[in-house]
GROMACS .gro file of C-alpha atoms in nm:
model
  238
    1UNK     CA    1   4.198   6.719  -4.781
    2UNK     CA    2   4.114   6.481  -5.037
    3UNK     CA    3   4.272   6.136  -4.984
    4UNK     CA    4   4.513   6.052  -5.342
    5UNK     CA    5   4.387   5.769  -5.585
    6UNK     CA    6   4.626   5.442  -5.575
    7UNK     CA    7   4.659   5.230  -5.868
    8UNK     CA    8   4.583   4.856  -5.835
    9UNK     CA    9   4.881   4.677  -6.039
   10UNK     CA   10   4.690   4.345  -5.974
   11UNK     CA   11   4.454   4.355  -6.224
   12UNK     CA   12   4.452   4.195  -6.540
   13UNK     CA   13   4.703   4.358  -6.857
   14UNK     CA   14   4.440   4.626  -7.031
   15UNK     CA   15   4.212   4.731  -6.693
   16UNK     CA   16   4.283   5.012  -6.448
   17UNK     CA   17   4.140   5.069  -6.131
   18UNK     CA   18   4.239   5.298  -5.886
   19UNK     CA   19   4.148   5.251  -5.497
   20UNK     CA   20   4.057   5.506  -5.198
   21UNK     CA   21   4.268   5.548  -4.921
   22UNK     CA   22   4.296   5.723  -4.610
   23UNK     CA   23   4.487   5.983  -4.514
   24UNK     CA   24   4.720   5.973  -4.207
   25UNK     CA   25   4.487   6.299  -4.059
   26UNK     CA   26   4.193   6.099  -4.058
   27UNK     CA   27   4.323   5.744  -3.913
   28UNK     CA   28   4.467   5.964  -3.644
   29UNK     CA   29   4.135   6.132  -3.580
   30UNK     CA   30   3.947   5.777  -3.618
   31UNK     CA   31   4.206   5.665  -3.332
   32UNK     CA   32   4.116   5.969  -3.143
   33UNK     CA   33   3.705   5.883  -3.122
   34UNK     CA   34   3.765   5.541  -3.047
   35UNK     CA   35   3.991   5.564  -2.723
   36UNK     CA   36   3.699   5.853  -2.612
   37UNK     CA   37   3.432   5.574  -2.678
   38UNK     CA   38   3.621   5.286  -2.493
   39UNK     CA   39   3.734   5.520  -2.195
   40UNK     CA   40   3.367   5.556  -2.150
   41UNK     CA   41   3.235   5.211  -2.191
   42UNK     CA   42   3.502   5.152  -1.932
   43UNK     CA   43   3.463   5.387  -1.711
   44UNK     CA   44   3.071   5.308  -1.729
   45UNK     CA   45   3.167   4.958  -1.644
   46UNK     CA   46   3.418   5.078  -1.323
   47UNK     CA   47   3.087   5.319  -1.234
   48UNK     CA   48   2.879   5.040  -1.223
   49UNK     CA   49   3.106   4.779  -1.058
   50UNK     CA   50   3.182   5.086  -0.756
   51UNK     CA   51   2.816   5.158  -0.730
   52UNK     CA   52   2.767   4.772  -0.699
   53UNK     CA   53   3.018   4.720  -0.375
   54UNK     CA   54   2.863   5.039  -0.177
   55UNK     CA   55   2.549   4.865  -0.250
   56UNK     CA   56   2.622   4.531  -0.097
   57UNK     CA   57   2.842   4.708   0.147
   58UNK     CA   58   2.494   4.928   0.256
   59UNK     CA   59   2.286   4.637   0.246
   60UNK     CA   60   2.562   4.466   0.525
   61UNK     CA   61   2.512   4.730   0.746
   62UNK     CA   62   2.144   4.759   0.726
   63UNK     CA   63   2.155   4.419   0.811
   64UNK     CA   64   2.379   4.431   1.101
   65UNK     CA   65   2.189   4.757   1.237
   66UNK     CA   66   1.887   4.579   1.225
   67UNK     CA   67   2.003   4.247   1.398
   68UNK     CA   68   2.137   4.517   1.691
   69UNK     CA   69   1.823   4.673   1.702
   70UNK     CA   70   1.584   4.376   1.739
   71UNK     CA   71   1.848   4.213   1.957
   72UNK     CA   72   1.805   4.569   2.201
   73UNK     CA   73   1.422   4.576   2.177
   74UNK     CA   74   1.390   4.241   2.236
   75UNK     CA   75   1.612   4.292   2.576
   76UNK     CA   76   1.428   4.606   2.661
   77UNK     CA   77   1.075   4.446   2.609
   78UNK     CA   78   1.175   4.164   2.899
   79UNK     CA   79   1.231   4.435   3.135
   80UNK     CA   80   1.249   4.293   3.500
   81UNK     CA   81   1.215   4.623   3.774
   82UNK     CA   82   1.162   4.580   4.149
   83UNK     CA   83   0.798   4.767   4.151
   84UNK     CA   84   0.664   5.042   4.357
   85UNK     CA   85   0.538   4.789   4.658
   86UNK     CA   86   0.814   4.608   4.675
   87UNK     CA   87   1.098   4.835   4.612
   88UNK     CA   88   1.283   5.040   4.925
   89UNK     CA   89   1.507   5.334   4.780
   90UNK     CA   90   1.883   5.230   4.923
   91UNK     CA   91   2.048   5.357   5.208
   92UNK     CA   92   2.368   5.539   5.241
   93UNK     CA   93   2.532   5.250   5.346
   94UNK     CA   94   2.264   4.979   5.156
   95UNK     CA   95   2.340   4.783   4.864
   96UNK     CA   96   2.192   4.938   4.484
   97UNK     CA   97   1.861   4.739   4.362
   98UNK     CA   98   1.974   4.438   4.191
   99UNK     CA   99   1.690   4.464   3.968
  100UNK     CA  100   1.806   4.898   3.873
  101UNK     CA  101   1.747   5.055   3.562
  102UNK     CA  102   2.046   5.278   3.445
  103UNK     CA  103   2.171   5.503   3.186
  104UNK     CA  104   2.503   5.662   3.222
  105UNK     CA  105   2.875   5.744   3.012
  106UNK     CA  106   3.140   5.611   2.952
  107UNK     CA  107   3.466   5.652   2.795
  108UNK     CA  108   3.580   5.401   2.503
  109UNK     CA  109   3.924   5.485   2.410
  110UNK     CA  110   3.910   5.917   2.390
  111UNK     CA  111   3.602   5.874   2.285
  112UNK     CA  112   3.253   5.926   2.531
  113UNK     CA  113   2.955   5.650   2.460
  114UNK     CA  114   2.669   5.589   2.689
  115UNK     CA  115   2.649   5.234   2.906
  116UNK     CA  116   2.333   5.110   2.970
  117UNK     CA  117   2.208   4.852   3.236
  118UNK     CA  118   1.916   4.710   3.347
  119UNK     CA  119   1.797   4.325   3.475
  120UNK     CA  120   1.562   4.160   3.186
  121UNK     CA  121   1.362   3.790   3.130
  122UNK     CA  122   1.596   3.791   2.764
  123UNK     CA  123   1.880   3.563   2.901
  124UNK     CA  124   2.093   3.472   2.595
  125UNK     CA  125   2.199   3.130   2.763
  126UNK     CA  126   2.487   2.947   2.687
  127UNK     CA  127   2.511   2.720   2.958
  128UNK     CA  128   2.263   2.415   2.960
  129UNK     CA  129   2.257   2.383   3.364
  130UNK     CA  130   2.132   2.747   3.347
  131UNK     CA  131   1.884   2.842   3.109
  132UNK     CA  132   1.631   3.088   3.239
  133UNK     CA  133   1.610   3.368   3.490
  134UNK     CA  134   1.650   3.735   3.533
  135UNK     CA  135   1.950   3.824   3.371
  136UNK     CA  136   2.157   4.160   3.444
  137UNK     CA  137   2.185   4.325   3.104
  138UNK     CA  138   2.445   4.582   2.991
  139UNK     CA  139   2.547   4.742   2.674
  140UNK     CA  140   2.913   4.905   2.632
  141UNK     CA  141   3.149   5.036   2.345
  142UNK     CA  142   3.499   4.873   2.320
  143UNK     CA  143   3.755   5.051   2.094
  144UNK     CA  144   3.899   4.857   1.827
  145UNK     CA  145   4.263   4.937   1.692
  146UNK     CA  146   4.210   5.011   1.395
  147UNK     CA  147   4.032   5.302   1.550
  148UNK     CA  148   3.696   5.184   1.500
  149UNK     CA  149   3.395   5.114   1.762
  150UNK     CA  150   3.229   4.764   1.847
  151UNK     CA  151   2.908   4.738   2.078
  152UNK     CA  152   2.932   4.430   2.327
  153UNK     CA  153   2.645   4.283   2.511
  154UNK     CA  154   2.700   4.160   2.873
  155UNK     CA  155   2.484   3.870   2.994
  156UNK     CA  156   2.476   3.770   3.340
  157UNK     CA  157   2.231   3.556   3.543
  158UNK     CA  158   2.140   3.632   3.909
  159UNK     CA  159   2.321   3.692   4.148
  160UNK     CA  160   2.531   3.999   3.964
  161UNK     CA  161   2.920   4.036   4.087
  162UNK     CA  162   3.011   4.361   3.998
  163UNK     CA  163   2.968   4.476   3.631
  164UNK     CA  164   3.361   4.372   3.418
  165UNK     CA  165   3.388   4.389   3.048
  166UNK     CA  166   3.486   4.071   2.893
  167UNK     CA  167   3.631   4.023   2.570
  168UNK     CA  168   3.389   3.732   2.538
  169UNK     CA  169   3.115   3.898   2.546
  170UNK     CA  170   2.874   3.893   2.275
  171UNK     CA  171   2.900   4.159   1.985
  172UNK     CA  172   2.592   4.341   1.853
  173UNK     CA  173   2.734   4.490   1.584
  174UNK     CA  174   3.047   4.667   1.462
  175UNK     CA  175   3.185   4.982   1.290
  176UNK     CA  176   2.989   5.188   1.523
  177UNK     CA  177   3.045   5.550   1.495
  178UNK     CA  178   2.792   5.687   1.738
  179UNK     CA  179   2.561   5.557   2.009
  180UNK     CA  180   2.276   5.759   2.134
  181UNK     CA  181   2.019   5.642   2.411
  182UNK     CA  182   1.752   5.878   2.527
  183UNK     CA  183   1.514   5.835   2.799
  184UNK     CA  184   1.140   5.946   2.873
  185UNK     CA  185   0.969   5.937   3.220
  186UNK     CA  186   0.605   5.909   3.253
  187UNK     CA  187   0.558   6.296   3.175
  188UNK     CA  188   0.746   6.252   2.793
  189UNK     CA  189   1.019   6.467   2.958
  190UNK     CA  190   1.342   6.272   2.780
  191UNK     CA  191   1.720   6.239   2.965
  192UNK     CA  192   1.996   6.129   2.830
  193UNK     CA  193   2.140   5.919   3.150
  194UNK     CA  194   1.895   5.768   3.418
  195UNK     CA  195   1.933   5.608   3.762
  196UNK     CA  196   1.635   5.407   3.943
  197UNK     CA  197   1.767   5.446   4.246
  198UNK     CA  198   1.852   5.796   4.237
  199UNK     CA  199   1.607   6.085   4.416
  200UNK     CA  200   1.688   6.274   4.118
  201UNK     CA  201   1.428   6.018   3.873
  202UNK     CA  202   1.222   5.980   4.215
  203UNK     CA  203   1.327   5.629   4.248
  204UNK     CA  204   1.132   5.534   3.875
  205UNK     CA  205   1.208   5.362   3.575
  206UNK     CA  206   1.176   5.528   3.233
  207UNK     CA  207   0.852   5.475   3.014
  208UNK     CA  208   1.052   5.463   2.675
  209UNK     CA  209   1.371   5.443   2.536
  210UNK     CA  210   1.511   5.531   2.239
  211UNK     CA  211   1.785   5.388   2.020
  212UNK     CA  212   1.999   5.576   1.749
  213UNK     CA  213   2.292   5.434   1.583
  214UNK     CA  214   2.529   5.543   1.359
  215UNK     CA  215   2.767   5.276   1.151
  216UNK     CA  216   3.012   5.303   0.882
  217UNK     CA  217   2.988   5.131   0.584
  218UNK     CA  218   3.336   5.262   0.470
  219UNK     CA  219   3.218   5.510   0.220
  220UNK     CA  220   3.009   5.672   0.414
  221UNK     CA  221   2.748   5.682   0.729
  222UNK     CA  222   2.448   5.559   0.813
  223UNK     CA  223   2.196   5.631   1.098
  224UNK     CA  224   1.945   5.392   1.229
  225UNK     CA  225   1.672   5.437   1.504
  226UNK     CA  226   1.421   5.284   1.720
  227UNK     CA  227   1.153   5.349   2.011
  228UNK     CA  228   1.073   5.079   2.269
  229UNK     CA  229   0.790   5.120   2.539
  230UNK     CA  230   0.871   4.892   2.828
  231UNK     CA  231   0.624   4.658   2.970
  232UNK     CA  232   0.688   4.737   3.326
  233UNK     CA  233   0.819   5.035   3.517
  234UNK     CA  234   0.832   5.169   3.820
  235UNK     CA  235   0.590   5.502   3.894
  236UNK     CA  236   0.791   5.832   4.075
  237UNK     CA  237   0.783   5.822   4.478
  238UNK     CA  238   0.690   6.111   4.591
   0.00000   0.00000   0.00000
């Protein structure tokens, strides 16, 4: 439909012009395409500004992953073991090797996550008066309320009370959602819990460890590994 010709009552006595208007149809359809074309420039912008915080928010957890991870191979890599000459498998009534390598569970709120603990030459020190020395390592999940999972690192210098978790202790990184430690002898046979003292491992320490986490960045997971040889071990007794 043809818009109608208007006359122009502004011009001088003796001229006529007429002028071309729109019709209601086609100012509602020129409304129409431009709320499409802003609700997509818009919702390109939203798109972009989203895409932009799960970035950053990926690039924090890659981050924090990898500070745990170096933080763990750098503990691992210090190992300390009592070796094969001077080591005496414990007694029923003895005390366990100070210096013991193990893996085991635990529970962290209804939730099961492997403890680890061995002794290691990486003393995080925070005391002046003592610095260095052999320090009893051990990593455990803590619950959080907000239902999430933190990893803590206890740090303990010779001699080594009996193992407590304390709220002080450092953090290695947070919004854990799974923890995963696996353990290879010297045959490449891999466990997923060890004990140095027990008959079971023949009194040894593993060969190699390794490390998979899994953290939330809040819109979704991500996984992170590692594989650390240790320096020292202790061979099977046979």
């Amino acid at each position: 439909m043809k818009a109608p010709w208007f006359f122009n009552p502004n011009l001088p006595p003796g001229t006529k012009s007429f002028t071309w208007g729109f019709t209601l149809l086609e100012i509602l359809i020129a409304i129409f395409i431009f709320a499409i074309v802003a609700t997509t420039i818009f919702g390109s912008f939203n798109f972009i500004f989203s895409t932009a915080g799960a970035f950053d928010s990926g690039v924090a957890v890659h981050e924090s992953a990898r500070v745990c991870l170096n933080r763990m191979t750098m503990d691992l890599q210090s190992v300390y073991v009592s070796l094969s000459g001077a080591y005496t498998p414990p007694g029923r009534d003895a005390p366990s090797d100070p210096y013991r390598f193990s893996g085991e569970f635990d529970t962290a709120g209804n939730s099961s996550f492997p403890k680890l603990r061995f002794a290691s030459l990486a003393h995080a020190a925070f005391e002046k008066s003592r610095s260095e020395g052999v320090a009893e390592i051990v990593y455990y999940v803590e619950p959080l309320p907000n239902g999430n999972f933190i990893l803590r690192r206890g740090d303990k210098l010779y001699p080594y009370e009996p193992f407590r978790k304390k709220n002080t202790d450092p953090v290695l990184c947070e919004n854990l959602k799974s923890l995963k430690f696996t353990y290879y002898d010297g045959d490449g046979a891999d466990y997923d819990h060890w004990d140095s003292d027990s008959d079971e491992f023949k009194y040894a320490t593993p060969r190699t460890v390794a490390i998979q986490l899994e953290l939330d960045s809040g819109s979704f997971s991500q996984n992170f590994a590692t594989l650390v040889t240790l320096p020292a071990y202790r061979m099977k007794k046979e």
